[in-house]
CSV table of C-alpha atoms in Angstrom, one decimal:
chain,number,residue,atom,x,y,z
A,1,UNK,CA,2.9,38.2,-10.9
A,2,UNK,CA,6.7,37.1,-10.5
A,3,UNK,CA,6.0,35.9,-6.9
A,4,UNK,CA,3.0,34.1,-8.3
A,5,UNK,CA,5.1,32.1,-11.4
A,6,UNK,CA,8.1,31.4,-8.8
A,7,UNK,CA,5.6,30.0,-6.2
A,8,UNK,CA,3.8,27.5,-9.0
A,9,UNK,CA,7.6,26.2,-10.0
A,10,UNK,CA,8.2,25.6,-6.8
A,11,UNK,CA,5.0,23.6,-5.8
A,12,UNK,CA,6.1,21.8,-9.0
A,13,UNK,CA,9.7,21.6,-7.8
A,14,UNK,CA,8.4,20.2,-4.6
A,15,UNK,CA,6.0,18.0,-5.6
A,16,UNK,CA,8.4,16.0,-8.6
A,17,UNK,CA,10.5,15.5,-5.4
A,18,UNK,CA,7.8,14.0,-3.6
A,19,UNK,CA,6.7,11.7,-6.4
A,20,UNK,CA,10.6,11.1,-7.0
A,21,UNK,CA,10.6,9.9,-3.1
A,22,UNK,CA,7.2,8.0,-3.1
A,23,UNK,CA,9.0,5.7,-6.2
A,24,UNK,CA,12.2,4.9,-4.2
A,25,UNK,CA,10.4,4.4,-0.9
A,26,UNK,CA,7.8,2.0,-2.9
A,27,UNK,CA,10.6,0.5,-4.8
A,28,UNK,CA,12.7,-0.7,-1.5
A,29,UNK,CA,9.4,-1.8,0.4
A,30,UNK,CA,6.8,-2.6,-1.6
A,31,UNK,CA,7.7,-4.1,-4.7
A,32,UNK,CA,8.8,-7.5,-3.7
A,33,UNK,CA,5.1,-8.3,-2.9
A,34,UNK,CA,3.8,-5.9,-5.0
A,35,UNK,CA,5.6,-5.7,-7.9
A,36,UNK,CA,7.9,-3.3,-10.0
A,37,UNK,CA,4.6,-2.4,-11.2
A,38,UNK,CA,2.4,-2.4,-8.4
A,39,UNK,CA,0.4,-5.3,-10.4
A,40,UNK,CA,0.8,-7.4,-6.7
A,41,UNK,CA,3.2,-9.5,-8.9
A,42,UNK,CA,6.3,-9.2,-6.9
A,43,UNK,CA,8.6,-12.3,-7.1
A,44,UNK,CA,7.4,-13.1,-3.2
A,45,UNK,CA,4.3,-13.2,-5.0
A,46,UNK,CA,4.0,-17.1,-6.3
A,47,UNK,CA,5.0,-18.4,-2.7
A,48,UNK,CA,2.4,-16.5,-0.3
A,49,UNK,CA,-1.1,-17.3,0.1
A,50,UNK,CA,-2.7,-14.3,-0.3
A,51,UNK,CA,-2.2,-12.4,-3.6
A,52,UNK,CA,-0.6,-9.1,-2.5
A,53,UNK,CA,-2.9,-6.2,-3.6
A,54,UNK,CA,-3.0,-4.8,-7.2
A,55,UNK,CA,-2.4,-1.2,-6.4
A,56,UNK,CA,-3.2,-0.3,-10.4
A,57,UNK,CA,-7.0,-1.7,-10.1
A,58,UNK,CA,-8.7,1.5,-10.0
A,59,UNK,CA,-11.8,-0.1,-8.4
A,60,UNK,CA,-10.2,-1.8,-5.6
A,61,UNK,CA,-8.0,0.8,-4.8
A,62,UNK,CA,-11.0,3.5,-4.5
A,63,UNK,CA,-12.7,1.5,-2.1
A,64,UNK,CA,-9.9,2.3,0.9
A,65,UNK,CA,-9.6,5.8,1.9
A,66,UNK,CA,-6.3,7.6,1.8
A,67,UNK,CA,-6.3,7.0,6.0
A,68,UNK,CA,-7.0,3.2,5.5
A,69,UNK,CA,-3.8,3.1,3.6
A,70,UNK,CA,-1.8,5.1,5.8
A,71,UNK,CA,-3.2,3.1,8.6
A,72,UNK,CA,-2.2,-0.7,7.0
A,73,UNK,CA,1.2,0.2,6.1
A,74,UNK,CA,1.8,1.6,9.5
A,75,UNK,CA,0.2,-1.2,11.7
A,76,UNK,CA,0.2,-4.2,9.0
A,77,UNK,CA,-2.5,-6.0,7.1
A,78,UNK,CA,-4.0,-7.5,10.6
A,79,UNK,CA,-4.8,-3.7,11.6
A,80,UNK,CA,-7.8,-3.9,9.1
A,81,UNK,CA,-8.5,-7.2,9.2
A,82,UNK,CA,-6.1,-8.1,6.0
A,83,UNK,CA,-3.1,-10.5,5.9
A,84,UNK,CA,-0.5,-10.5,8.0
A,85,UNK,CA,1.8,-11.2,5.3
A,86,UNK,CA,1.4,-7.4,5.3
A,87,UNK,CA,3.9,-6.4,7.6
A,88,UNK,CA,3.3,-3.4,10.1
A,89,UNK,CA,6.3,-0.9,8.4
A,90,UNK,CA,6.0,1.7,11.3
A,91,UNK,CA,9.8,1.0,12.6
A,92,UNK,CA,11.2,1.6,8.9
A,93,UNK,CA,9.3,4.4,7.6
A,94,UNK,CA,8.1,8.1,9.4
A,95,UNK,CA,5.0,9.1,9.3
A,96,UNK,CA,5.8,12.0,6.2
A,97,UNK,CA,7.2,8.5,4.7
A,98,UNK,CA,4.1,6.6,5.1
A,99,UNK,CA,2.3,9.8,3.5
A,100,UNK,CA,4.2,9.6,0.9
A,101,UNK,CA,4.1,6.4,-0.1
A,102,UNK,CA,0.2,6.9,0.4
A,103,UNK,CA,0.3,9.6,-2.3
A,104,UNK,CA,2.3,7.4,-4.6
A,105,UNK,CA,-0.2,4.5,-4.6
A,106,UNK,CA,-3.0,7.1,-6.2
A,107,UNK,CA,-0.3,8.1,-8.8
A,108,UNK,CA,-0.2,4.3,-9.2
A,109,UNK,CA,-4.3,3.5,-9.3
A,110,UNK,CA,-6.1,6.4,-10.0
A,111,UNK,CA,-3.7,9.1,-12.2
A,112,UNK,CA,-3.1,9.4,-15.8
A,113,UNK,CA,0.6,8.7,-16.6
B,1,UNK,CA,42.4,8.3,-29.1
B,2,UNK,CA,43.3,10.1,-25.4
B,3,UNK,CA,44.9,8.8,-22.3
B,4,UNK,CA,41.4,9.8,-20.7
B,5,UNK,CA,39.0,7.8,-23.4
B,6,UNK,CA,42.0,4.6,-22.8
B,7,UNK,CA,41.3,4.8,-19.2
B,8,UNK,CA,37.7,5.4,-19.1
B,9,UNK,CA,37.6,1.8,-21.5
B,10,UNK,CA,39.9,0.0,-18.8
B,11,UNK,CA,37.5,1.0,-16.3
B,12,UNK,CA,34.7,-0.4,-18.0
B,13,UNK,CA,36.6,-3.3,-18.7
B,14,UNK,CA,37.7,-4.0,-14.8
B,15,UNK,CA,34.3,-3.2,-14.0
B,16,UNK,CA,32.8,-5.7,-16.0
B,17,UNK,CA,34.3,-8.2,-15.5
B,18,UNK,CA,32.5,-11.2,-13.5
B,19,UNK,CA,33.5,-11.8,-10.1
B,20,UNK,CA,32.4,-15.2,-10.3
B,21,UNK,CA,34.4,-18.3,-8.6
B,22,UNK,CA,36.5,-18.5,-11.3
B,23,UNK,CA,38.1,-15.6,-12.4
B,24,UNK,CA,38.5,-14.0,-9.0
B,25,UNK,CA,41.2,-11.4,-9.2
B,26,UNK,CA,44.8,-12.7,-8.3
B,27,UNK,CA,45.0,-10.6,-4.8
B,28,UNK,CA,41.9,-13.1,-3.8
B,29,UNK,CA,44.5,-16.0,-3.4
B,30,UNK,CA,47.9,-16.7,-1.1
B,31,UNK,CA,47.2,-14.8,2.1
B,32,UNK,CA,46.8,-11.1,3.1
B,33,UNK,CA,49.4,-11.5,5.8
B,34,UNK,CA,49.3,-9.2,8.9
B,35,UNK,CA,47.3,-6.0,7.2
B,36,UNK,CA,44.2,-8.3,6.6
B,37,UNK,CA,42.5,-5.2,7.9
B,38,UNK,CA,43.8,-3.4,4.7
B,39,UNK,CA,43.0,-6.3,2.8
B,40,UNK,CA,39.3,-6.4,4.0
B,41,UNK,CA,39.2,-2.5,3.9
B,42,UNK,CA,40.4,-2.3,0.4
B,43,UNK,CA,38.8,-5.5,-1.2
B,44,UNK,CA,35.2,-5.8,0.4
B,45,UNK,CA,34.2,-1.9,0.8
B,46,UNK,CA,32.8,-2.1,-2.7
B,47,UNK,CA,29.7,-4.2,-2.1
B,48,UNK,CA,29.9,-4.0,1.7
B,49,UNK,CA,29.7,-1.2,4.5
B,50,UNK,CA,33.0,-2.2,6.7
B,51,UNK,CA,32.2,0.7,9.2
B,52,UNK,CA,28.6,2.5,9.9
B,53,UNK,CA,27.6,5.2,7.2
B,54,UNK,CA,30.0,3.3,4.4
B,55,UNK,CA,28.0,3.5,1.3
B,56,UNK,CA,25.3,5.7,2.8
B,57,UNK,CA,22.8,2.2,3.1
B,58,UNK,CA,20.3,4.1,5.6
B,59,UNK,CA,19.1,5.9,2.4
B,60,UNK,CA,16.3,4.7,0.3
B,61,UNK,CA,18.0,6.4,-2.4
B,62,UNK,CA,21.1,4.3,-2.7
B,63,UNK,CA,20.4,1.2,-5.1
B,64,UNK,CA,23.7,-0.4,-5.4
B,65,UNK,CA,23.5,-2.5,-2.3
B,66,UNK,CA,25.7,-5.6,-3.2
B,67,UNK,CA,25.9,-7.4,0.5
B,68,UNK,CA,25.5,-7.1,4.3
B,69,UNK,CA,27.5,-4.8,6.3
B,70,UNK,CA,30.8,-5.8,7.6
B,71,UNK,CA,31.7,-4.0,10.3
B,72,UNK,CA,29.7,-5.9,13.3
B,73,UNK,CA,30.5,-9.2,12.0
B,74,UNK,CA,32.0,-10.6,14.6
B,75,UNK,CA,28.7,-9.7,16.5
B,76,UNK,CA,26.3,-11.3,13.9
B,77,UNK,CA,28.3,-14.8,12.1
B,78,UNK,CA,29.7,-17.8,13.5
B,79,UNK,CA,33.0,-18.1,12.3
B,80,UNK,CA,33.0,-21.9,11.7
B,81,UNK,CA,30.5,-20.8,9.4
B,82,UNK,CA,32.1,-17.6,8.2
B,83,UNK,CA,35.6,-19.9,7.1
B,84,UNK,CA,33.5,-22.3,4.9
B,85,UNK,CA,30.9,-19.6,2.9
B,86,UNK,CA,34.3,-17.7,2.3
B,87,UNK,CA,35.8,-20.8,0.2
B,88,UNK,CA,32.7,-21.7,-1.3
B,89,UNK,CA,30.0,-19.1,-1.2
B,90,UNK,CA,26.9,-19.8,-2.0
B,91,UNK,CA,23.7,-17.4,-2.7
B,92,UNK,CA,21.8,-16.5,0.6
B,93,UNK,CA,19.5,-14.4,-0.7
B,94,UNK,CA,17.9,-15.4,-3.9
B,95,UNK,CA,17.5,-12.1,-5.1
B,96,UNK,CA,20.4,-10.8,-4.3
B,97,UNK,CA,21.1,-8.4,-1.3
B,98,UNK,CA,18.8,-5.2,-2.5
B,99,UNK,CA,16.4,-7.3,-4.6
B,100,UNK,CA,14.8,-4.3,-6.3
B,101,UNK,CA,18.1,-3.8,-8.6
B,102,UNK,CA,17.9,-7.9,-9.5
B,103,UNK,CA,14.4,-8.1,-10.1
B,104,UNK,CA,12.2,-7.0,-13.5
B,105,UNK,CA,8.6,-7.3,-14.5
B,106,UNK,CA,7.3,-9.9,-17.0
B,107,UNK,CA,3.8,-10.7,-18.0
B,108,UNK,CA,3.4,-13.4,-15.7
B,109,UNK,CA,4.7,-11.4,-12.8
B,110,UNK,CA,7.9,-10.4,-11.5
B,111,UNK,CA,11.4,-12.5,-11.9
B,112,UNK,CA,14.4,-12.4,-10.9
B,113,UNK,CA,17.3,-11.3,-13.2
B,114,UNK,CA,19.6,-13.9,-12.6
B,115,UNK,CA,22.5,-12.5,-15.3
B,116,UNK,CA,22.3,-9.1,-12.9
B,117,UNK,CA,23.4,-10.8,-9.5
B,118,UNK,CA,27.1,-10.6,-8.4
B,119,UNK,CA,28.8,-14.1,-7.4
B,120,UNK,CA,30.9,-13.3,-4.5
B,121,UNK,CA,34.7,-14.3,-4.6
B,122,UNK,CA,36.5,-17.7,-3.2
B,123,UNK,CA,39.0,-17.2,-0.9
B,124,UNK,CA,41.3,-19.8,-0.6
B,125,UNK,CA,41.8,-21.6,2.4
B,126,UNK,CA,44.8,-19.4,4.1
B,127,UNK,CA,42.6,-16.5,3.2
B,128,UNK,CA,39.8,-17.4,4.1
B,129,UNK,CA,41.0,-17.9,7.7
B,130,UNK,CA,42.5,-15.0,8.2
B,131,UNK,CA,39.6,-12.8,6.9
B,132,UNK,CA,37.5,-14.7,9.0
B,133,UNK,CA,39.7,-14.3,12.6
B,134,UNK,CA,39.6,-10.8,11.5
B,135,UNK,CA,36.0,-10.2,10.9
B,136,UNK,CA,35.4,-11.9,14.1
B,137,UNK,CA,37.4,-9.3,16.4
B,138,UNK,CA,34.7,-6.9,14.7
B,139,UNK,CA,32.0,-6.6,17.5
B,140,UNK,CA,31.2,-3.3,18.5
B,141,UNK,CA,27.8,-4.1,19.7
B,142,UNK,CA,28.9,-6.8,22.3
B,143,UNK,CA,26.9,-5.6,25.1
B,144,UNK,CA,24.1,-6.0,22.7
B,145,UNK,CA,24.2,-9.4,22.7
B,146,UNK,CA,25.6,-10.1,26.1
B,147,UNK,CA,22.4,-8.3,27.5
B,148,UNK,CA,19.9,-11.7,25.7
B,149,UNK,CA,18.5,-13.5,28.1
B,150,UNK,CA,17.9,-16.3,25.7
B,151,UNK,CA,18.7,-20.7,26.4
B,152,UNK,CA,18.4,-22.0,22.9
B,153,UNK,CA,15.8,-25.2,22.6
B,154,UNK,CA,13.7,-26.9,20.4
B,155,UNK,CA,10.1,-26.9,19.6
B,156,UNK,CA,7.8,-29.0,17.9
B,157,UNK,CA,8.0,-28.6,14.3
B,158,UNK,CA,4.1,-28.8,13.3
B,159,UNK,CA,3.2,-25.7,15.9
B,160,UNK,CA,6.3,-23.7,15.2
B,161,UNK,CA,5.9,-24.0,11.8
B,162,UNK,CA,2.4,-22.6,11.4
B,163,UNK,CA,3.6,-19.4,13.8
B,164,UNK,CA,6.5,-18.8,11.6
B,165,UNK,CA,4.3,-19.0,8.5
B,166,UNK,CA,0.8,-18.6,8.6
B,167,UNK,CA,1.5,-16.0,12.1
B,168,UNK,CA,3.8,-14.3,12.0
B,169,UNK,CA,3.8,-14.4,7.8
B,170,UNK,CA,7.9,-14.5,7.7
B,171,UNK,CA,7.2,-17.2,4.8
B,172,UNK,CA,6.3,-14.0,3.1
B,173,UNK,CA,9.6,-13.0,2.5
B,174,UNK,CA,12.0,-15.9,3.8
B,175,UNK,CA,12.4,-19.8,2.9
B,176,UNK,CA,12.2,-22.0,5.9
B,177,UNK,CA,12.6,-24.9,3.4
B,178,UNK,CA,14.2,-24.9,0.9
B,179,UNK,CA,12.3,-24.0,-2.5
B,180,UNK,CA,9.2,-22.8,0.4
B,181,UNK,CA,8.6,-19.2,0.5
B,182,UNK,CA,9.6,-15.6,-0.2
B,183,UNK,CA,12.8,-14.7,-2.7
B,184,UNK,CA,13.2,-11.2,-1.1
B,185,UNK,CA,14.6,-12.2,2.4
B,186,UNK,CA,17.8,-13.9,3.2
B,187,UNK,CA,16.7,-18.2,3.3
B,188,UNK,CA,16.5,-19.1,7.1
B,189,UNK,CA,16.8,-22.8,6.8
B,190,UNK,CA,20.4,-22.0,7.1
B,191,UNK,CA,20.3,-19.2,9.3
B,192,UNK,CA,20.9,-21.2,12.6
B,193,UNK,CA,24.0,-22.7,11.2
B,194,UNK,CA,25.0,-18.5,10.1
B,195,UNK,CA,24.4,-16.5,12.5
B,196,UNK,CA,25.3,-16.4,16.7
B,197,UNK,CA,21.5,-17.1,18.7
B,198,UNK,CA,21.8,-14.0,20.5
B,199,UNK,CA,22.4,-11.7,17.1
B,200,UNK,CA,19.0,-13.6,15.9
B,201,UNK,CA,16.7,-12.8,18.9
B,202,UNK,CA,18.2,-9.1,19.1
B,203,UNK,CA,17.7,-8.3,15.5
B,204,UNK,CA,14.5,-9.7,15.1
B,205,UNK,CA,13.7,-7.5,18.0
B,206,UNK,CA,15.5,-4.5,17.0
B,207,UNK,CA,16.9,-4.8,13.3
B,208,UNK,CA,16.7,-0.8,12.3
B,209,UNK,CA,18.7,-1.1,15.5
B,210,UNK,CA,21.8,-2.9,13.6
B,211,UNK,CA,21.2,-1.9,10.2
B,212,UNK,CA,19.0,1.7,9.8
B,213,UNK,CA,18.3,0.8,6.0
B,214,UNK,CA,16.7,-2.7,6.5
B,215,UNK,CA,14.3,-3.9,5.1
B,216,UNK,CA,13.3,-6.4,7.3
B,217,UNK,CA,10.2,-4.8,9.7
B,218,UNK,CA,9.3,-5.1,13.6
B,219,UNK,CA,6.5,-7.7,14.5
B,220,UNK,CA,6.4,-5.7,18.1
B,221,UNK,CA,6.8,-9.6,20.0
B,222,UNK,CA,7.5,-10.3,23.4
B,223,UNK,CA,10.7,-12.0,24.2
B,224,UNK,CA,9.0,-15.1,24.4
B,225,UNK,CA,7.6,-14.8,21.0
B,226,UNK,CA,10.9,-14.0,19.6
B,227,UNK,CA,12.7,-16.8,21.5
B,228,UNK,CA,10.0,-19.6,19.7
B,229,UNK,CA,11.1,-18.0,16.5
B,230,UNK,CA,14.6,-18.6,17.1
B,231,UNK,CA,14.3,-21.7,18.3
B,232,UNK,CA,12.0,-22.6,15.1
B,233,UNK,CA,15.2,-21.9,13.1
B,234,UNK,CA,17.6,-24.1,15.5
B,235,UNK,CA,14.8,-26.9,15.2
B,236,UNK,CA,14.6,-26.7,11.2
B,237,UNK,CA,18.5,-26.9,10.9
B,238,UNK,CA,18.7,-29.9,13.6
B,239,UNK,CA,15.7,-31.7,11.5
């Protein structure tokens, strides 16, 4: 029973981490175009001429599967036919990065705060 | 009230203080003499790295990013350009160097929070050309730049244009004209007149390369791409 309680803290433990690192990684890369709260309101926002993504709209966001997003911030918005003002982030951010951030966007769509 | 509570107030107070153009602290004026690398070392290590790993900026986690590193200056400016920004700097990047700390979300979308960005200090005019020799004898990645194969030209404005914006969708994050484009980036419209050619085509190649923690991604172009690009910027600042 201990080993049980110890190994549900630390799942918790590593998971606060993980959303912890999903934030800061978001925050540094994403939220110039996408906004401090993902709204796609960043301040690059009013100059571009595609609206950057609204990563809270639940509906939008559920119609890309977890490996489309991994896919567009590795190779950029022209990998699924998007914009390329959506770079191609595979030089600045790891694979466990990019899954990271993938798992922060459905904290930011699709999770209960 | 104890010697600890005194000093922790003085702090504060030295630390908030605005290092705007006018109230730049006394040691910013009359000369650092022969230890300008002191001077640099002790003055400009706050808000930027003057040797690789200063302030820890590969990490995501640091936020108090305040300007460029130092330490390969001599690789990246020009130092005509170097001695005038010193004694009369003016903003580069609108939104400050790590824009996420200068930023903050309004109905309407995202602004910038201009009362949050640091102005950096004048140098006066002995100063200023001693900080600038100096930070030109910085170049540890020489080889770097004497390895680009790169004859600077022009290009026709219309054609380079669309590539830089609609393309290769820097306007996304950069101003080729003034008022025209991203906040996030350093403006480019000035960038020709900044920075050496060779420093522009290697970084845009390569700029985890010269700073890990960028921000700024890899468009995976061939050298020929790169070298429109760069001459895009030399054609925008000849215009």
């Amino acid at each position: 029973m201990r080993i049980l309680v110890m190994i549900v803290m630390l799942i918790a433990v590593a998971g606060s981490a993980m959303a912890q690192e999903g934030r800061l990684l978001y925050e540094r890369y994403c939220v110039q175009c996408h906004g401090v709260e993902g709204t796609g309101k960043g301040i690059n926002a009013p100059h571009m001429s595609v609206f950057p993504r609204d990563h809270t709209d639940r509906t939008e966001m559920m119609g890309r599967s977890d490996e489309e997003l991994f896919r567009v911030i590795r190779n950029g918005g022209a990998s699924i036919n998007q914009s390329v003002l959506m770079p191609a982030w595979s030089h600045n951010l790891d694979d466990d990065q990019i899954h990271v951030l993938v798992r922060y966007l459905r904290e930011l769509c699709c999770e209960e705060p | 009230m104890s010697t600890a509570r005194w000093l922790f107030i003085g702090a504060l107070l030295v630390l908030g203080a605005p290092a705007g153009a006018d109230d730049s602290p006394r040691y910013f004026k009359g000369g650092a003499g022969t230890d300008v690398a002191a001077f640099v070392k002790e003055n400009c290590l706050a808000c930027h790295a003057v040797k690789p790993g200063d302030g820890a900026s590969h990490s995501p986690a640091i936020r108090a990013e305040l300007g460029p590193p130092l330490y390969y200056a001599g690789d990246k400016y020009r130092e005509e350009w170097l001695l005038e920004w010193l004694q009369a700097p003016e903003r580069i990047r609108p939104a400050g160097y790590y824009p996420p700390t200068h930023v903050r979300a309004t109905p309407e979308g995202d602004v910038i929070d201009e009362a949050s960005l640091v102005n950096h200090p004048v140098l006066d005019a002995k100063l200023a050309e001693e900080v600038a020799r100096y930070l030109m004898t910085l170049t540890p990645y020489a080889d770097r730049l004497a390895e680009e194969d790169y004859e600077p030209s022009t290009v026709p404005l219309r054609m380079a244009r669309l590539d830089f914006r609609r393309f290769k969708g820097c306007v996304a994050c950069h101003q080729d004209v003034k008022g025209e484009g991203g906040v996030s980036g350093p403006e480019l419209y000035s960038a020709w007149s900044r920075l050496q050619p060779e420093f522009i085509v290697s970084f845009v190649r390569s700029p985890g390369q010269w700073n890990p923690g960028t921000m700024m991604p890899v468009l995976e172009m061939n050298d020929a791409a790169i070298h429109r690009l760069a001459n895009y910027l030399k054609t925008i600042a000849e215009e």
